[in-house]
Amino acid sequence: MPLPWIKMWLESLDDPKLTRLSLAERGAWWGLLELAAKCEAGGKIISGSVGLDIEEIADALHIKTSDDRQALESMVAKMEKRGSLNWNENKTLTVVHWEERQRIPPSARPEAIADRVRRYRERRKMTEE
């Protein structure tokens, strides 16, 4: 089984939303994206169906020091202000535009790949006969 992954866009290297973050805040941002992927909820940071608060997010990211905790909180505040994060009415933190940034095209889904391979094998078998 392949390891889960997220897309990291090269534009992030020059994106002012990210370049204005400190290195520690950027690390918190990438950790938050990984956590969003792990939650498998369309960019929502949840456990089950309940949103995680900042303490639970820090725990999930294995944040141990007060400096790192400050970097997380600062990053969340900045990225919320910049429109990349949103706390909704249920107090669930959501990565804005998650679906369109992380979308897996239908042609790359396992069922589509299996179907393509099956058709290819059928065609190959017919040409061999």
PDB file of C-alpha atoms in Angstrom, residues 2-99:
ATOM      1  CA  PRO A   2       1.481   3.376  -0.981  1.00  0.00           C
ATOM      2  CA  LEU A   3       2.200   5.960   1.681  1.00  0.00           C
ATOM      3  CA  PRO A   4      -0.270   8.864   1.917  1.00  0.00           C
ATOM      4  CA  TRP A   5       0.992  12.159   0.562  1.00  0.00           C
ATOM      5  CA  ILE A   6      -0.020  15.775  -0.017  1.00  0.00           C
ATOM      6  CA  LYS A   7       0.683  18.090  -2.909  1.00  0.00           C
ATOM      7  CA  MET A   8       3.142  20.865  -2.210  1.00  0.00           C
ATOM      8  CA  TRP A   9       2.996  23.566  -4.838  1.00  0.00           C
ATOM      9  CA  LEU A  10       6.249  25.202  -6.004  1.00  0.00           C
ATOM     10  CA  GLU A  11       4.575  28.600  -5.956  1.00  0.00           C
ATOM     11  CA  SER A  12       4.725  28.426  -2.162  1.00  0.00           C
ATOM     12  CA  LEU A  13       8.422  29.285  -2.357  1.00  0.00           C
ATOM     13  CA  ASP A  14       7.489  32.802  -3.498  1.00  0.00           C
ATOM     14  CA  ASP A  15       3.974  33.147  -2.059  1.00  0.00           C
ATOM     15  CA  PRO A  16       3.888  36.291   0.119  1.00  0.00           C
ATOM     16  CA  LYS A  17       1.424  34.594   2.487  1.00  0.00           C
ATOM     17  CA  LEU A  18       4.174  32.112   3.309  1.00  0.00           C
ATOM     18  CA  THR A  19       7.339  34.136   2.794  1.00  0.00           C
ATOM     19  CA  ARG A  20       6.143  36.601   5.448  1.00  0.00           C
ATOM     20  CA  LEU A  21       6.038  33.761   7.978  1.00  0.00           C
ATOM     21  CA  SER A  22       9.072  32.907  10.063  1.00  0.00           C
ATOM     22  CA  LEU A  23      10.741  29.579   9.369  1.00  0.00           C
ATOM     23  CA  ALA A  24       9.137  28.145  12.529  1.00  0.00           C
ATOM     24  CA  GLU A  25       5.706  29.389  11.403  1.00  0.00           C
ATOM     25  CA  ARG A  26       6.232  27.817   7.971  1.00  0.00           C
ATOM     26  CA  GLY A  27       7.083  24.547   9.680  1.00  0.00           C
ATOM     27  CA  ALA A  28       3.829  24.821  11.629  1.00  0.00           C
ATOM     28  CA  TRP A  29       1.981  25.524   8.347  1.00  0.00           C
ATOM     29  CA  TRP A  30       3.364  22.399   6.666  1.00  0.00           C
ATOM     30  CA  GLY A  31       2.597  20.369   9.778  1.00  0.00           C
ATOM     31  CA  LEU A  32      -0.966  21.674   9.746  1.00  0.00           C
ATOM     32  CA  LEU A  33      -1.341  20.670   6.084  1.00  0.00           C
ATOM     33  CA  GLU A  34      -0.102  17.180   6.911  1.00  0.00           C
ATOM     34  CA  LEU A  35      -2.580  17.012   9.787  1.00  0.00           C
ATOM     35  CA  ALA A  36      -5.399  18.140   7.476  1.00  0.00           C
ATOM     36  CA  ALA A  37      -4.488  15.331   5.077  1.00  0.00           C
ATOM     37  CA  LYS A  38      -4.414  12.816   7.918  1.00  0.00           C
ATOM     38  CA  CYS A  39      -7.901  13.923   9.026  1.00  0.00           C
ATOM     39  CA  GLU A  40      -9.269  13.147   5.536  1.00  0.00           C
ATOM     40  CA  ALA A  41     -12.059  15.693   5.971  1.00  0.00           C
ATOM     41  CA  GLY A  42     -11.649  18.138   3.110  1.00  0.00           C
ATOM     42  CA  GLY A  43      -9.147  20.340   4.928  1.00  0.00           C
ATOM     43  CA  LYS A  44     -10.947  20.318   8.277  1.00  0.00           C
ATOM     44  CA  ILE A  45      -8.821  19.648  11.345  1.00  0.00           C
ATOM     45  CA  ILE A  46     -11.053  17.170  13.157  1.00  0.00           C
ATOM     46  CA  SER A  47     -11.131  13.982  15.168  1.00  0.00           C
ATOM     47  CA  GLY A  48     -14.217  11.958  14.371  1.00  0.00           C
ATOM     48  CA  SER A  49     -16.613  14.762  13.555  1.00  0.00           C
ATOM     49  CA  VAL A  50     -15.380  17.198  16.208  1.00  0.00           C
ATOM     50  CA  GLY A  51     -12.987  20.053  15.463  1.00  0.00           C
ATOM     51  CA  LEU A  52      -9.686  20.107  17.333  1.00  0.00           C
ATOM     52  CA  ASP A  53      -8.883  23.169  19.422  1.00  0.00           C
ATOM     53  CA  ILE A  54      -5.434  24.764  19.315  1.00  0.00           C
ATOM     54  CA  GLU A  55      -4.244  22.641  22.269  1.00  0.00           C
ATOM     55  CA  GLU A  56      -5.274  19.430  20.525  1.00  0.00           C
ATOM     56  CA  ILE A  57      -3.704  20.611  17.271  1.00  0.00           C
ATOM     57  CA  ALA A  58      -0.441  21.322  19.113  1.00  0.00           C
ATOM     58  CA  ASP A  59      -0.567  17.843  20.637  1.00  0.00           C
ATOM     59  CA  ALA A  60      -1.266  16.236  17.251  1.00  0.00           C
ATOM     60  CA  LEU A  61       1.743  18.083  15.811  1.00  0.00           C
ATOM     61  CA  HIS A  62       3.907  16.901  18.743  1.00  0.00           C
ATOM     62  CA  ILE A  63       4.660  20.478  19.760  1.00  0.00           C
ATOM     63  CA  LYS A  64       6.542  20.417  23.062  1.00  0.00           C
ATOM     64  CA  THR A  65       8.122  23.848  23.575  1.00  0.00           C
ATOM     65  CA  SER A  66       6.508  27.195  24.276  1.00  0.00           C
ATOM     66  CA  ASP A  67       8.420  28.737  21.332  1.00  0.00           C
ATOM     67  CA  ASP A  68       6.974  26.166  18.946  1.00  0.00           C
ATOM     68  CA  ARG A  69       3.508  26.627  20.449  1.00  0.00           C
ATOM     69  CA  GLN A  70       3.845  30.376  19.898  1.00  0.00           C
ATOM     70  CA  ALA A  71       4.895  29.759  16.277  1.00  0.00           C
ATOM     71  CA  LEU A  72       1.793  27.601  15.740  1.00  0.00           C
ATOM     72  CA  GLU A  73      -0.564  30.152  17.263  1.00  0.00           C
ATOM     73  CA  SER A  74       1.068  33.013  15.389  1.00  0.00           C
ATOM     74  CA  MET A  75       0.908  31.120  12.084  1.00  0.00           C
ATOM     75  CA  VAL A  76      -2.772  30.265  12.591  1.00  0.00           C
ATOM     76  CA  ALA A  77      -3.611  33.910  13.325  1.00  0.00           C
ATOM     77  CA  LYS A  78      -1.641  35.193  10.328  1.00  0.00           C
ATOM     78  CA  MET A  79      -2.972  32.608   7.880  1.00  0.00           C
ATOM     79  CA  GLU A  80      -6.516  33.194   9.078  1.00  0.00           C
ATOM     80  CA  LYS A  81      -6.074  36.930   8.488  1.00  0.00           C
ATOM     81  CA  ARG A  82      -4.621  36.176   5.021  1.00  0.00           C
ATOM     82  CA  GLY A  83      -7.563  33.942   4.102  1.00  0.00           C
ATOM     83  CA  SER A  84      -5.782  30.575   4.075  1.00  0.00           C
ATOM     84  CA  LEU A  85      -7.290  29.257   7.317  1.00  0.00           C
ATOM     85  CA  ASN A  86     -10.773  29.627   8.732  1.00  0.00           C
ATOM     86  CA  TRP A  87     -12.306  28.846  12.135  1.00  0.00           C
ATOM     87  CA  ASN A  88     -15.949  28.078  11.354  1.00  0.00           C
ATOM     88  CA  GLU A  89     -18.969  28.492  13.612  1.00  0.00           C
ATOM     89  CA  ASN A  90     -18.374  25.010  15.074  1.00  0.00           C
ATOM     90  CA  LYS A  91     -14.854  26.101  16.061  1.00  0.00           C
ATOM     91  CA  THR A  92     -13.325  23.807  13.457  1.00  0.00           C
ATOM     92  CA  LEU A  93     -10.129  24.999  11.800  1.00  0.00           C
ATOM     93  CA  THR A  94     -10.243  24.499   8.035  1.00  0.00           C
ATOM     94  CA  VAL A  95      -7.577  24.917   5.370  1.00  0.00           C
ATOM     95  CA  VAL A  96      -9.246  27.140   2.768  1.00  0.00           C
ATOM     96  CA  HIS A  97      -9.230  25.791  -0.814  1.00  0.00           C
ATOM     97  CA  TRP A  98      -8.050  22.370   0.393  1.00  0.00           C
ATOM     98  CA  GLU A  99     -10.114  20.386  -2.088  1.00  0.00           C
TER      99      GLU A  99
END
